[in-house]
Amino acid sequence: MKYKSLLILLFILPFCSASAQSSIDRRVDSLLSLMTVDEKVGQLVQYSGTSAQRKTLVRQGRIGSFLNVLGANSTREVQRIAVEESRLRIPLLFGFDVIHGYRTTFPIPLATACSWDIALIEKAERIAATEATAAGVHWTFSPMVDIARDPRWGRIAEGAGEDPYLGSAVAAARVRGFQGPNLRSPTSLLACAKHFAAYGGAEGGRDYNTVDISERTLREIYLPPFKAAVDAGAGSLMCSFNEIAGMPSSANRTLLTDILRGEWKFDGFVVSDWNSIGELLQHGVAADLKEAAVLGLKAGVDMDMEADAYHNHLAAALREDRITGSELDEAVRRVLRAKFQLGLFENPYRNCDIGRERRDILTPEHREAARKTAQRSIVLLKNQNNLLPLRKDLKTLAIIGPLADDKESTLGPWHAMGKPEDVIPVLGGIKAKLGSGTKVLFTRGCEIEKPSMSGFTEALDIARQADVVVVVVGESGQMSGEAESRSNIGLPGSQEDLVRALQGTGKPVVVILMNGRPLAFEWIAENVPSIVETWFLGVETGNAIADVLFGDYNPSGKLTTSFPRVTGQVPVYYNHKNTGRPPVDSVKWTSKYLDLKNSPLYPFGYGLSYTTFSYSQLALSAKTLKPAENLIVSVTVKNTGNRSGEEIVQLYARDEVANVTRPSRELKGFQKISLAPGESKRVHFVLTPENLKFYDRDMKWTVEPGRFSLYVGPNSAEGLETGFHYSAQ
Ligand code: GLC
């Protein structure tokens, strides 16, 4: 009787208290007071997939969450066991990697970031959340917000690129999109910012490798997007596999407790990455799995994904006083709070509605949004003599390349429930765009990875028949993503040879790139007239590329990662330090490679349009900025071409002299504007002293008096320059 009355109390409390949060806290504490140690540990245990044995554990209250259990029916079946057959009826949390769409696959995150369109990115995640929650999912292991400066690292595909300012704006948008305004809404998908932290700083771009960076670099480069995700209300974080300067993140109390909860006041929960607690043994900081469990819990990892560490050892660790009851309770409290916030106690089957699953997934509206997002993720890298956009009345068009008719790779890595049969490939999109008046010839020409030129003859043959050659090359969808590091980021196989051969025909050639990372293709960049970066664009690939190729959408995307000329130039990123000998190509004794131009092939923020833009009249509201003041930075941007277009206006700052070295440029603002031919707009940015702060010699977050340079322009390497003084009084 006691439990029943208490359980009833749990359900009526929320309607009697002033603040929902304090009511949730009271309900959590009431439930906690009923739980055995095994049931408490159970809330901290997550496994991938179910089994008869795991259903028994659910019945015993010894599993609190699953990943990779999908679908209204499958989740309902397991949830029923938890809420109808377990002693305390605590609902399960179902997680899944919804990284760029659930069934309607959107462009990979590195692509959508190139839109610099925060509202568009948020909307894409709202759609992903609508579909995932229709299929039983409560929680996505996304957004991945790792800053990445090394394209050898395959997971660069999953994030927003190399810049903390843009990365922070994108992280917050993704969290808002996933979670929506109210976690109790049936379409709210709990977000999980990952991988906390600095996973993208792996030495050599080798996945899971050592990260050895200064605290200043950690805090100024890698942490800001996580802070932005937390400030946007992310309900969870996932700690990373890697160590940072000797401390693996899964055992890093400074990171997971002092910074995350002490400084940032994060009140959600932390889940480990897959077996990352178990990997503390490989890292050499835990002698056995029990020690790993103790380290993880004490550091601030609340839930153990697939390591068996908490499940098998936390109760014993408690009995042996290696963890305290309050440490255990605090972790359980965080997980239970999330379940209450999601409304799972009132409605454990909220996402198990087969009708929604049939109705809300892969709808025409979702496909249309995917197409719009894909269009805006495309980056025009080169367009000599305005070869593009192509005419729609071409007599003959040759489409060549191993990715031209590919439906699998275009989904990219981590494509959740996206299916090849849902994809419009390039060839299909172009054919749909052109009438029967254009003869479209197609051949693969070569494979993606297997070096072979046997298909060249046919490729050259159809190229010679064509007015224009479109060649679609790049990586397979599984050459980026997790555990996909590459020592060579040139075009794989014999694809560059194919492009060279096609260029040799003298026909106008358009290269379409499909890739999950920056690639190094210096010869193509110097010799082929038109190059379009399309990343992996998802289900609407072919339509979006055709929209751009034939001018129905004027490309507006800009790179969020620098492209190196060759692999050996990595790492190359825009917000680098000046050094004591900045590179000068004509001067040997400077910081540079002797066998290479030292600028990137394409810089951060770079992207062209079918029109042109001019920048003029850069002005500041004052020459001196003082504490508690704002500085207005204004510039006029004009569309100097003959078609409408969008421009992403970027503001960079440089702290000329400080008590530590400072980056040569830092992005401090961006605005995407649309301009008709001949139209001008006055664009304004607001800078505050807070925007200028950095961690000084004593790791104090501060801004020093002195001169700052400002750059406003179309990318990180060009623009108008001005400057101002910051005065401390
Ligand atoms: C993986 C990834 C992580 C993912 C998790 C669950 O190993 O590192 O990003 O969310 O496992 O699939």
XYZ file of C-alpha atoms and ligand atoms in Angstrom:
741
model
C 0.000 0.000 0.000
C 2.856 2.346 0.915
C 4.343 2.298 -2.577
C 0.986 2.791 -4.269
C 0.155 5.890 -2.231
C 3.620 7.305 -2.803
C 3.410 6.580 -6.511
C 0.045 8.314 -6.627
C 1.636 11.239 -4.821
C 4.297 11.396 -7.537
C 1.639 11.995 -10.103
C -0.445 14.615 -8.322
C 2.452 16.711 -7.012
C 3.138 18.601 -10.232
C -0.285 20.157 -10.143
C 0.108 21.489 -6.614
C 3.425 23.320 -6.756
C 4.359 26.759 -7.945
C 7.463 25.851 -9.928
C 7.560 22.812 -12.154
C 11.276 22.319 -11.502
C 10.949 22.266 -7.728
C 8.003 19.943 -8.107
C 10.124 17.676 -10.276
C 12.896 17.805 -7.685
C 10.453 16.811 -4.992
C 9.101 13.953 -7.083
C 12.639 12.801 -7.836
C 13.542 12.809 -4.151
C 10.371 10.956 -3.242
C 11.130 8.284 -5.831
C 14.765 8.108 -4.803
C 13.718 7.404 -1.234
C 11.955 4.256 -2.423
C 14.778 2.893 -4.554
C 17.124 0.056 -3.667
C 20.812 0.379 -4.538
C 20.352 -1.971 -7.500
C 17.468 0.114 -8.775
C 19.530 3.286 -8.397
C 22.434 1.765 -10.311
C 19.952 0.548 -12.924
C 19.089 4.135 -13.830
C 22.745 4.708 -14.706
C 22.990 1.767 -17.079
C 22.472 1.973 -20.830
C 22.711 -0.859 -23.339
C 22.420 -1.061 -27.104
C 19.533 -3.264 -28.208
C 17.382 -5.590 -26.133
C 17.494 -9.322 -25.395
C 15.563 -11.699 -23.173
C 18.188 -11.258 -20.467
C 18.063 -7.487 -20.745
C 14.253 -7.510 -20.544
C 14.636 -9.404 -17.295
C 16.983 -6.687 -16.060
C 14.414 -4.087 -17.094
C 11.806 -5.969 -15.068
C 14.223 -5.842 -12.104
C 14.735 -2.082 -12.594
C 18.419 -2.609 -13.442
C 18.518 -0.896 -16.858
C 17.433 2.723 -17.265
C 18.046 3.389 -20.936
C 18.579 1.772 -24.305
C 20.136 3.009 -27.498
C 19.338 1.665 -30.955
C 15.892 0.377 -29.959
C 13.688 2.002 -32.588
C 10.122 2.162 -33.738
C 6.819 2.772 -32.003
C 6.159 -0.937 -31.535
C 9.643 -1.996 -30.387
C 9.939 0.789 -27.857
C 6.382 0.228 -26.619
C 7.148 -3.436 -25.976
C 10.161 -2.720 -23.780
C 8.643 0.347 -22.149
C 5.628 -1.741 -21.126
C 7.895 -4.077 -19.171
C 9.486 -1.133 -17.376
C 6.315 0.719 -16.470
C 3.972 -2.234 -15.877
C 6.170 -5.077 -14.605
C 8.954 -3.414 -12.617
C 8.536 -2.567 -8.953
C 8.762 1.227 -9.268
C 7.532 1.563 -12.848
C 10.326 3.982 -13.849
C 10.136 4.612 -17.622
C 13.065 3.896 -19.931
C 14.880 6.511 -21.999
C 15.439 5.556 -25.647
C 18.464 7.128 -27.357
C 19.689 7.107 -30.966
C 22.210 8.892 -33.180
C 20.017 11.352 -35.040
C 22.920 13.334 -36.502
C 21.524 14.837 -39.707
C 17.959 13.662 -39.959
C 16.098 10.541 -38.872
C 14.524 9.075 -42.077
C 14.536 12.309 -44.138
C 18.307 12.568 -44.391
C 19.552 16.138 -44.429
C 23.066 17.215 -45.478
C 25.817 16.224 -43.085
C 26.409 18.791 -40.315
C 29.618 20.084 -41.915
C 27.521 20.875 -44.981
C 24.618 22.597 -43.248
C 27.122 24.688 -41.282
C 28.254 26.098 -44.660
C 24.824 27.686 -45.009
C 25.673 29.931 -42.022
C 21.875 30.012 -41.771
C 21.064 29.523 -38.100
C 17.297 29.456 -38.573
C 17.603 26.888 -41.369
C 19.789 24.646 -39.206
C 17.354 24.861 -36.316
C 14.452 23.985 -38.590
C 16.291 20.943 -39.968
C 16.766 19.600 -36.435
C 13.134 20.324 -35.584
C 12.161 18.065 -38.492
C 14.641 15.412 -37.386
C 13.146 15.546 -33.902
C 9.602 15.286 -35.238
C 10.507 12.136 -37.147
C 12.663 10.526 -34.456
C 10.059 11.049 -31.719
C 7.444 9.555 -34.042
C 9.584 6.409 -34.014
C 9.933 6.000 -30.251
C 13.165 7.953 -29.757
C 13.369 10.324 -26.735
C 17.013 11.363 -26.933
C 19.547 11.989 -29.683
C 23.313 11.775 -29.286
C 23.603 15.062 -31.065
C 24.664 17.829 -31.728
C 28.261 16.885 -32.216
C 29.932 20.228 -31.498
C 33.600 19.268 -31.665
C 35.812 21.922 -33.208
C 37.968 20.267 -35.879
C 41.090 21.707 -37.490
C 42.411 18.488 -39.020
C 40.593 17.010 -42.038
C 42.458 13.752 -41.655
C 40.003 13.196 -38.777
C 36.916 11.579 -40.288
C 34.551 13.006 -37.681
C 35.100 16.538 -38.992
C 32.057 15.599 -41.085
C 29.789 15.600 -38.026
C 30.510 19.059 -36.703
C 30.394 22.711 -37.753
C 34.087 23.144 -38.632
C 37.040 25.033 -37.205
C 35.613 28.130 -35.612
C 34.311 28.465 -32.049
C 32.095 31.513 -32.726
C 30.211 29.928 -35.645
C 30.367 26.543 -33.938
C 28.670 28.022 -30.890
C 25.857 29.580 -32.908
C 25.289 26.275 -34.716
C 25.426 24.251 -31.493
C 22.734 26.385 -29.863
C 20.548 26.213 -32.980
C 20.788 22.442 -33.093
C 19.864 22.127 -29.415
C 16.868 24.445 -29.871
C 15.809 22.520 -32.953
C 15.995 19.132 -31.284
C 14.386 20.064 -27.982
C 11.878 22.643 -29.144
C 10.350 25.073 -26.640
C 9.025 22.438 -24.248
C 10.623 19.116 -23.318
C 7.210 17.709 -22.495
C 6.064 18.170 -26.088
C 5.677 14.846 -27.942
C 8.087 16.103 -30.639
C 10.755 17.240 -28.192
C 13.960 15.223 -28.587
C 16.432 15.525 -25.701
C 19.734 16.842 -27.055
C 23.180 15.567 -26.128
C 26.133 17.824 -26.924
C 29.181 15.714 -27.700
C 31.995 14.760 -27.393
C 32.966 16.596 -24.277
C 35.682 17.616 -24.824
C 38.303 18.483 -27.449
C 37.838 15.168 -29.285
C 38.643 16.959 -32.537
C 42.078 17.898 -31.250
C 43.397 14.335 -31.725
C 47.063 14.364 -32.708
C 47.576 13.558 -36.367
C 43.863 13.626 -36.961
C 43.845 10.011 -35.802
C 40.525 9.156 -34.216
C 40.609 8.413 -30.463
C 44.214 9.701 -30.316
C 45.867 11.775 -27.613
C 44.811 15.392 -27.221
C 47.516 17.462 -25.607
C 46.519 21.114 -25.614
C 46.873 24.035 -23.244
C 44.033 25.019 -20.946
C 43.859 28.282 -22.910
C 43.319 26.451 -26.207
C 40.796 24.157 -24.539
C 38.811 27.069 -23.166
C 39.091 29.449 -26.142
C 38.701 26.985 -28.997
C 37.114 23.687 -27.940
C 34.784 24.540 -25.055
C 32.712 27.468 -26.408
C 30.308 25.364 -28.512
C 29.622 23.146 -25.486
C 28.948 26.196 -23.337
C 26.596 27.462 -26.045
C 24.791 24.119 -26.076
C 24.457 24.175 -22.280
C 23.224 27.775 -22.351
C 20.677 26.749 -24.980
C 19.345 24.198 -22.495
C 20.870 20.943 -23.726
C 19.548 18.197 -21.462
C 22.654 16.048 -21.658
C 26.283 15.869 -22.703
C 28.381 12.928 -23.802
C 31.959 12.719 -22.608
C 34.626 11.900 -25.149
C 36.948 8.916 -25.595
C 40.112 10.983 -25.608
C 42.370 12.226 -22.900
C 43.199 15.891 -22.533
C 46.779 16.410 -21.355
C 46.887 13.169 -19.419
C 43.309 12.959 -18.155
C 40.752 10.908 -20.111
C 37.457 12.785 -20.308
C 35.526 9.891 -18.738
C 37.531 10.377 -15.555
C 38.045 14.119 -15.782
C 36.387 15.739 -12.783
C 37.769 19.165 -13.663
C 35.923 18.985 -16.974
C 32.741 17.141 -15.994
C 32.146 18.700 -12.609
C 34.248 21.783 -11.910
C 33.765 23.410 -15.335
C 30.499 21.857 -16.522
C 28.580 22.096 -13.258
C 30.632 24.477 -11.161
C 31.263 27.202 -13.716
C 28.506 26.605 -16.242
C 25.757 25.484 -13.770
C 24.769 22.609 -16.090
C 21.866 20.702 -14.497
C 21.401 17.898 -17.017
C 23.170 14.561 -17.052
C 26.331 13.177 -18.656
C 26.425 9.915 -20.547
C 29.698 8.204 -21.381
C 30.594 7.453 -24.938
C 30.379 3.800 -25.974
C 32.410 1.890 -23.372
C 34.530 4.971 -22.741
C 34.482 4.130 -19.036
C 35.804 0.670 -19.860
C 38.529 2.268 -21.965
C 39.993 3.876 -18.836
C 41.821 0.558 -18.461
C 43.415 0.980 -21.904
C 44.236 4.571 -21.061
C 46.057 3.170 -18.055
C 44.289 5.192 -15.381
C 42.180 2.319 -14.005
C 43.508 -1.085 -12.982
C 40.131 -2.792 -13.337
C 36.525 -2.117 -14.270
C 35.500 -1.386 -10.688
C 38.127 1.325 -10.443
C 36.969 2.661 -13.805
C 33.388 2.787 -12.515
C 34.507 4.681 -9.414
C 36.561 7.134 -11.465
C 33.687 7.708 -13.868
C 31.041 8.345 -11.250
C 33.282 10.574 -9.148
C 34.299 12.572 -12.221
C 30.663 13.221 -13.110
C 29.682 10.586 -15.654
C 26.090 9.812 -14.737
C 25.251 7.060 -17.219
C 27.454 4.247 -18.475
C 26.920 3.400 -22.141
C 27.759 -0.236 -22.797
C 30.766 -0.635 -20.490
C 29.120 -2.948 -17.904
C 31.138 -0.960 -15.361
C 28.294 0.611 -13.416
C 26.032 -2.403 -13.804
C 28.617 -4.820 -12.394
C 30.584 -2.715 -9.919
C 28.852 0.390 -8.548
C 26.897 -1.413 -5.838
C 30.073 -3.104 -4.571
C 31.955 0.201 -4.792
C 29.284 1.707 -2.564
C 29.535 -1.137 -0.054
C 33.305 -0.661 -0.021
C 32.924 3.096 0.518
C 34.733 3.824 -2.744
C 31.796 5.958 -3.722
C 29.317 7.638 -1.378
C 25.565 7.261 -1.274
C 25.140 10.927 -2.098
C 27.400 10.614 -5.174
C 25.263 7.719 -6.375
C 22.014 9.544 -5.566
C 23.149 12.718 -7.370
C 23.769 10.795 -10.588
C 20.416 9.008 -10.319
C 18.691 12.307 -9.551
C 19.994 13.835 -12.786
C 18.749 10.947 -14.912
C 15.350 10.811 -13.190
C 14.980 14.582 -13.538
C 15.413 14.266 -17.313
C 12.729 11.574 -17.448
C 10.347 13.753 -15.447
C 11.147 16.788 -17.621
C 10.295 14.749 -20.715
C 6.965 13.843 -19.135
C 7.722 10.131 -19.360
C 6.226 9.331 -15.966
C 2.876 10.774 -17.014
C 3.097 9.441 -20.545
C 5.708 6.690 -20.960
C 4.271 5.737 -24.358
C 4.277 9.297 -25.701
C 6.594 8.337 -28.603
C 5.092 4.914 -29.236
C 2.320 5.987 -31.581
C 2.316 3.885 -34.747
C -0.037 6.395 -36.383
C 2.467 9.208 -35.918
C 5.234 6.964 -37.171
C 3.370 6.403 -40.408
C 2.205 10.005 -40.758
C 5.134 12.180 -39.724
C 8.100 10.545 -41.422
C 9.590 11.358 -44.858
C 6.732 13.717 -45.697
C 6.796 15.932 -48.809
C 7.254 18.956 -46.556
C 10.276 17.340 -44.918
C 11.780 16.521 -48.297
C 11.206 20.086 -49.449
C 13.000 21.369 -46.344
C 15.842 18.929 -47.025
C 16.130 20.249 -50.558
C 16.199 23.867 -49.390
C 18.820 23.032 -46.771
C 20.902 21.140 -49.323
C 20.820 24.038 -51.793
C 22.156 26.386 -49.120
C 24.857 23.958 -47.996
C 26.488 23.927 -51.412
C 29.662 26.008 -51.803
C 30.719 27.354 -55.191
C 34.531 27.199 -55.106
C 35.355 28.273 -58.638
C 33.455 29.436 -61.702
C 35.884 30.655 -64.356
C 34.289 32.607 -67.214
C 30.926 32.052 -65.563
C 30.598 28.591 -67.038
C 27.899 28.067 -64.425
C 24.955 28.184 -64.302
C 24.487 25.876 -67.256
C 21.782 26.478 -69.839
C 18.799 24.169 -69.663
C 18.711 23.808 -73.452
C 22.101 22.166 -73.824
C 22.124 19.721 -76.701
C 24.271 17.091 -74.968
C 25.415 16.849 -71.385
C 27.875 14.235 -70.107
C 27.537 13.181 -66.479
C 30.572 11.182 -65.408
C 31.965 9.856 -62.144
C 31.521 7.119 -59.541
C 29.277 9.325 -57.404
C 27.047 10.654 -60.184
C 24.390 7.995 -59.772
C 25.195 7.016 -56.199
C 22.362 6.714 -53.701
C 24.281 5.245 -50.761
C 27.179 7.640 -50.275
C 25.048 10.707 -50.690
C 23.459 9.863 -47.335
C 26.859 10.410 -45.726
C 28.047 8.912 -42.431
C 25.633 8.524 -39.438
C 22.528 8.632 -41.592
C 20.255 7.052 -38.972
C 17.253 5.492 -40.754
C 17.937 7.176 -44.084
C 17.580 4.754 -46.952
C 19.214 4.737 -50.425
C 15.834 4.291 -52.057
C 14.837 7.669 -50.680
C 17.727 9.450 -52.440
C 17.559 11.506 -55.636
C 21.106 11.118 -57.044
C 22.866 13.736 -59.173
C 22.013 11.986 -62.420
C 18.337 11.715 -61.449
C 18.164 15.315 -60.318
C 19.701 16.624 -63.531
C 17.452 14.492 -65.721
C 14.421 15.729 -63.783
C 15.567 19.293 -64.302
C 16.151 19.065 -68.059
C 13.541 18.461 -70.665
C 13.784 15.790 -73.312
C 15.623 18.281 -75.494
C 18.942 17.585 -73.827
C 20.701 14.301 -74.411
C 22.200 13.170 -71.100
C 25.074 10.673 -71.341
C 26.342 8.877 -68.243
C 29.171 6.603 -67.234
C 31.031 6.039 -63.961
C 34.456 6.390 -65.515
C 36.184 4.876 -62.488
C 35.601 3.657 -58.955
C 35.839 5.775 -55.821
C 38.752 3.995 -54.179
C 39.914 1.186 -56.471
C 42.545 2.687 -58.769
C 41.493 1.665 -62.267
C 41.457 3.522 -65.591
C 39.540 0.901 -67.469
C 36.473 3.128 -67.610
C 38.330 6.125 -69.004
C 37.850 5.227 -72.641
C 34.081 5.303 -72.406
C 34.199 8.416 -70.237
C 36.328 10.276 -72.773
C 34.120 9.059 -75.560
C 30.939 10.516 -74.097
C 32.770 13.664 -73.010
C 33.783 14.331 -76.611
C 30.124 14.112 -77.648
C 28.980 16.627 -75.050
C 28.678 20.400 -74.844
C 29.586 20.304 -71.140
C 31.050 17.637 -68.872
C 29.883 17.353 -65.261
C 32.146 15.013 -63.281
C 31.082 13.879 -59.808
C 33.979 12.733 -57.635
C 34.967 12.519 -53.996
C 34.675 10.029 -51.135
C 32.259 7.262 -50.364
C 29.828 8.046 -47.565
C 31.713 5.690 -45.290
C 35.139 7.308 -45.758
C 34.336 9.942 -43.146
C 32.660 9.684 -39.768
C 33.858 7.603 -36.847
C 37.083 5.602 -37.143
C 37.579 6.973 -40.671
C 40.864 8.862 -40.318
C 42.919 9.116 -43.514
C 46.608 9.818 -43.924
C 46.038 11.186 -47.415
C 43.176 13.572 -48.144
C 43.695 13.738 -51.870
C 40.963 12.390 -54.139
C 40.917 8.600 -53.638
C 41.623 6.081 -56.393
C 42.076 7.318 -59.926
C 39.462 10.052 -59.719
C 41.910 12.910 -60.185
C 43.363 11.112 -63.204
C 39.839 10.907 -64.595
C 39.327 14.647 -64.092
C 42.696 15.402 -65.723
C 41.766 13.216 -68.708
C 38.396 14.879 -69.098
C 39.945 18.308 -68.786
C 42.306 17.240 -71.552
C 39.432 16.873 -74.002
C 39.115 20.645 -74.075
C 35.448 20.436 -73.182
C 34.154 22.713 -70.418
C 34.339 20.668 -67.206
C 32.392 21.157 -63.980
C 33.672 19.206 -60.971
C 31.097 18.296 -58.354
C 32.755 17.239 -55.083
C 31.075 14.848 -52.660
C 33.047 14.437 -49.458
C 32.815 14.444 -45.670
C 35.999 16.433 -45.074
C 38.110 19.064 -46.814
C 40.049 17.353 -49.603
C 43.337 18.406 -51.187
C 42.977 18.864 -54.939
C 45.394 21.633 -55.948
C 45.715 20.561 -59.598
C 41.937 20.521 -60.101
C 41.622 23.891 -58.368
C 44.183 25.393 -60.734
C 43.039 23.780 -63.968
C 39.317 23.061 -63.957
C 37.024 26.040 -64.667
C 34.174 25.242 -62.278
C 34.194 23.453 -58.942
C 31.187 22.923 -56.665
C 31.550 21.558 -53.118
C 28.410 19.561 -52.264
C 29.522 17.433 -49.311
C 26.902 14.710 -48.694
C 23.511 16.347 -49.129
C 21.100 13.541 -48.205
C 17.826 12.550 -49.836
C 17.488 15.645 -52.016
C 21.068 15.588 -53.329
C 20.265 15.458 -57.043
C 17.526 18.061 -56.988
C 19.569 20.537 -54.946
C 22.657 20.138 -57.123
C 20.567 20.498 -60.273
C 18.958 23.630 -58.799
C 22.415 25.128 -58.406
C 23.953 23.817 -61.649
C 21.152 25.288 -63.757
C 20.730 28.497 -61.773
C 17.405 27.881 -60.086
C 19.242 28.537 -56.855
C 22.220 30.884 -56.706
C 24.767 29.195 -54.382
C 25.424 31.085 -51.138
C 27.339 28.605 -48.975
C 30.730 29.419 -47.416
C 33.335 27.037 -46.032
C 33.549 26.529 -42.294
C 36.869 24.707 -42.563
C 40.017 25.741 -44.387
C 40.965 23.532 -47.335
C 44.662 22.571 -47.442
C 46.576 22.415 -50.710
C 48.110 19.058 -49.834
C 47.797 16.707 -46.878
C 51.179 17.807 -45.614
C 49.907 21.321 -45.031
C 47.545 20.081 -42.284
C 46.742 21.585 -39.852
C 45.886 24.834 -41.562
C 43.190 27.031 -40.044
C 42.349 30.723 -40.268
C 42.522 31.716 -36.584
C 46.194 30.783 -36.304
C 48.777 32.710 -34.297
C 51.043 35.204 -36.067
C 54.292 33.653 -34.770
C 57.513 35.633 -34.644
C 58.062 34.965 -38.360
C 54.759 34.994 -40.209
C 55.003 33.128 -43.527
C 56.181 35.186 -46.511
C 56.413 33.071 -49.654
C 59.369 35.070 -50.957
C 61.348 35.007 -47.730
C 62.991 31.749 -46.758
C 63.486 32.448 -43.060
C 59.829 32.563 -42.172
C 57.356 29.990 -40.828
C 56.382 28.177 -44.047
C 56.893 25.180 -46.305
C 59.467 25.694 -49.048
C 57.628 23.433 -51.483
C 54.164 24.975 -51.207
C 52.248 28.225 -51.246
C 51.474 28.782 -47.610
C 47.934 30.019 -47.905
C 45.191 27.401 -47.772
C 43.699 26.263 -51.071
C 40.433 27.842 -49.878
C 40.168 29.814 -46.615
C 37.579 29.617 -43.845
C 34.495 31.608 -44.820
C 35.128 31.318 -48.564
C 32.415 30.742 -51.146
C 31.369 32.299 -54.451
C 28.049 33.264 -55.984
C 26.762 33.581 -59.530
C 26.704 37.291 -58.852
C 29.376 39.546 -57.310
C 29.397 41.769 -54.273
C 31.365 44.852 -53.334
C 32.189 46.118 -49.854
C 32.548 49.814 -49.082
C 32.133 52.551 -46.478
C 33.412 50.581 -43.494
C 32.798 52.813 -40.475
C 32.841 52.639 -36.685
C 30.537 54.430 -34.287
C 33.625 55.487 -32.333
C 37.384 55.252 -32.435
C 37.537 54.191 -28.805
C 35.506 51.569 -26.994
C 35.122 51.777 -23.226
C 33.741 49.309 -20.654
C 29.944 49.010 -20.738
C 29.876 50.573 -24.210
C 29.036 49.080 -27.604
C 30.853 49.677 -30.859
C 28.770 49.665 -34.027
C 30.638 48.397 -37.085
C 28.924 49.331 -40.357
C 29.651 48.421 -43.961
C 27.847 48.764 -47.276
C 27.489 45.654 -49.378
C 26.340 45.964 -52.982
C 25.261 43.317 -55.484
C 27.363 44.344 -58.464
C 26.187 41.504 -60.690
C 23.101 40.809 -62.754
C 21.264 38.290 -60.619
C 19.953 38.174 -57.084
C 22.125 36.509 -54.526
C 22.901 36.028 -50.857
C 26.131 37.120 -49.193
C 27.443 36.068 -45.798
C 29.098 39.198 -44.443
C 31.780 38.355 -41.899
C 33.350 40.416 -39.127
C 36.762 39.476 -37.748
C 38.825 41.074 -35.011
C 42.451 40.997 -34.018
C 43.875 41.994 -30.653
C 47.123 43.600 -31.820
C 49.032 43.418 -28.521
C 48.182 41.421 -25.407
C 50.030 39.738 -22.565
C 49.775 36.437 -24.451
C 49.846 35.820 -28.190
C 46.457 36.180 -29.877
C 45.050 34.757 -33.128
C 45.665 36.749 -36.296
C 41.887 36.858 -36.770
C 38.823 35.747 -34.872
C 35.288 35.637 -36.201
C 33.138 38.013 -34.136
C 29.994 38.257 -36.238
C 28.265 37.241 -39.456
C 25.096 38.189 -41.275
C 23.546 36.545 -44.336
C 21.834 39.091 -46.548
C 19.930 38.887 -49.836
C 20.497 41.510 -52.523
C 18.806 42.072 -55.860
C 21.029 43.082 -58.785
C 22.397 46.570 -58.104
C 20.936 46.670 -54.603
C 23.008 47.876 -51.633
C 22.507 47.278 -47.937
C 24.137 48.863 -44.922
C 25.096 46.035 -42.575
C 25.713 46.714 -38.881
C 27.478 44.632 -36.254
C 27.557 45.350 -32.531
C 30.819 44.693 -30.694
C 31.071 44.783 -26.914
C 34.101 44.509 -24.614
C 32.846 41.005 -23.733
C 33.381 39.969 -27.363
C 37.062 40.904 -27.060
C 37.924 38.890 -23.958
C 40.528 36.140 -23.790
C 42.371 34.112 -21.162
C 45.396 36.171 -20.233
C 48.783 35.111 -18.886
C 47.181 34.251 -15.532
C 44.201 32.534 -17.195
C 41.974 35.443 -16.224
C 39.087 36.001 -18.677
C 39.676 39.638 -19.522
C 40.116 42.341 -22.157
C 43.148 44.591 -22.065
C 43.414 48.218 -23.201
C 44.994 48.578 -26.614
C 44.465 48.586 -30.342
C 42.181 46.154 -32.156
C 41.999 45.670 -35.902
C 38.699 44.824 -37.561
C 38.133 43.152 -40.907
C 34.799 42.976 -42.687
C 34.465 40.987 -45.870
C 33.392 37.874 -47.783
C 35.795 35.478 -46.051
C 38.635 35.210 -43.527
C 41.302 36.200 -46.041
C 39.767 39.279 -47.679
C 37.913 42.396 -46.649
C 38.040 46.015 -45.586
C 40.158 46.885 -42.566
C 39.814 49.427 -39.807
C 40.702 49.654 -36.148
C 39.844 51.103 -32.760
C 41.244 51.390 -29.273
C 39.823 49.720 -26.238
C 40.266 51.882 -23.170
C 39.762 50.499 -19.701
C 38.208 53.745 -18.463
C 29.980 6.086 -30.815
C 30.263 7.524 -31.016
C 29.214 8.435 -30.472
C 27.851 7.790 -30.590
C 27.846 6.554 -29.708
C 26.499 5.809 -29.772
O 31.108 5.346 -30.603
O 31.531 8.011 -30.604
O 29.304 9.666 -31.198
O 26.846 8.688 -30.179
O 28.873 5.649 -30.058
O 26.285 5.317 -31.057
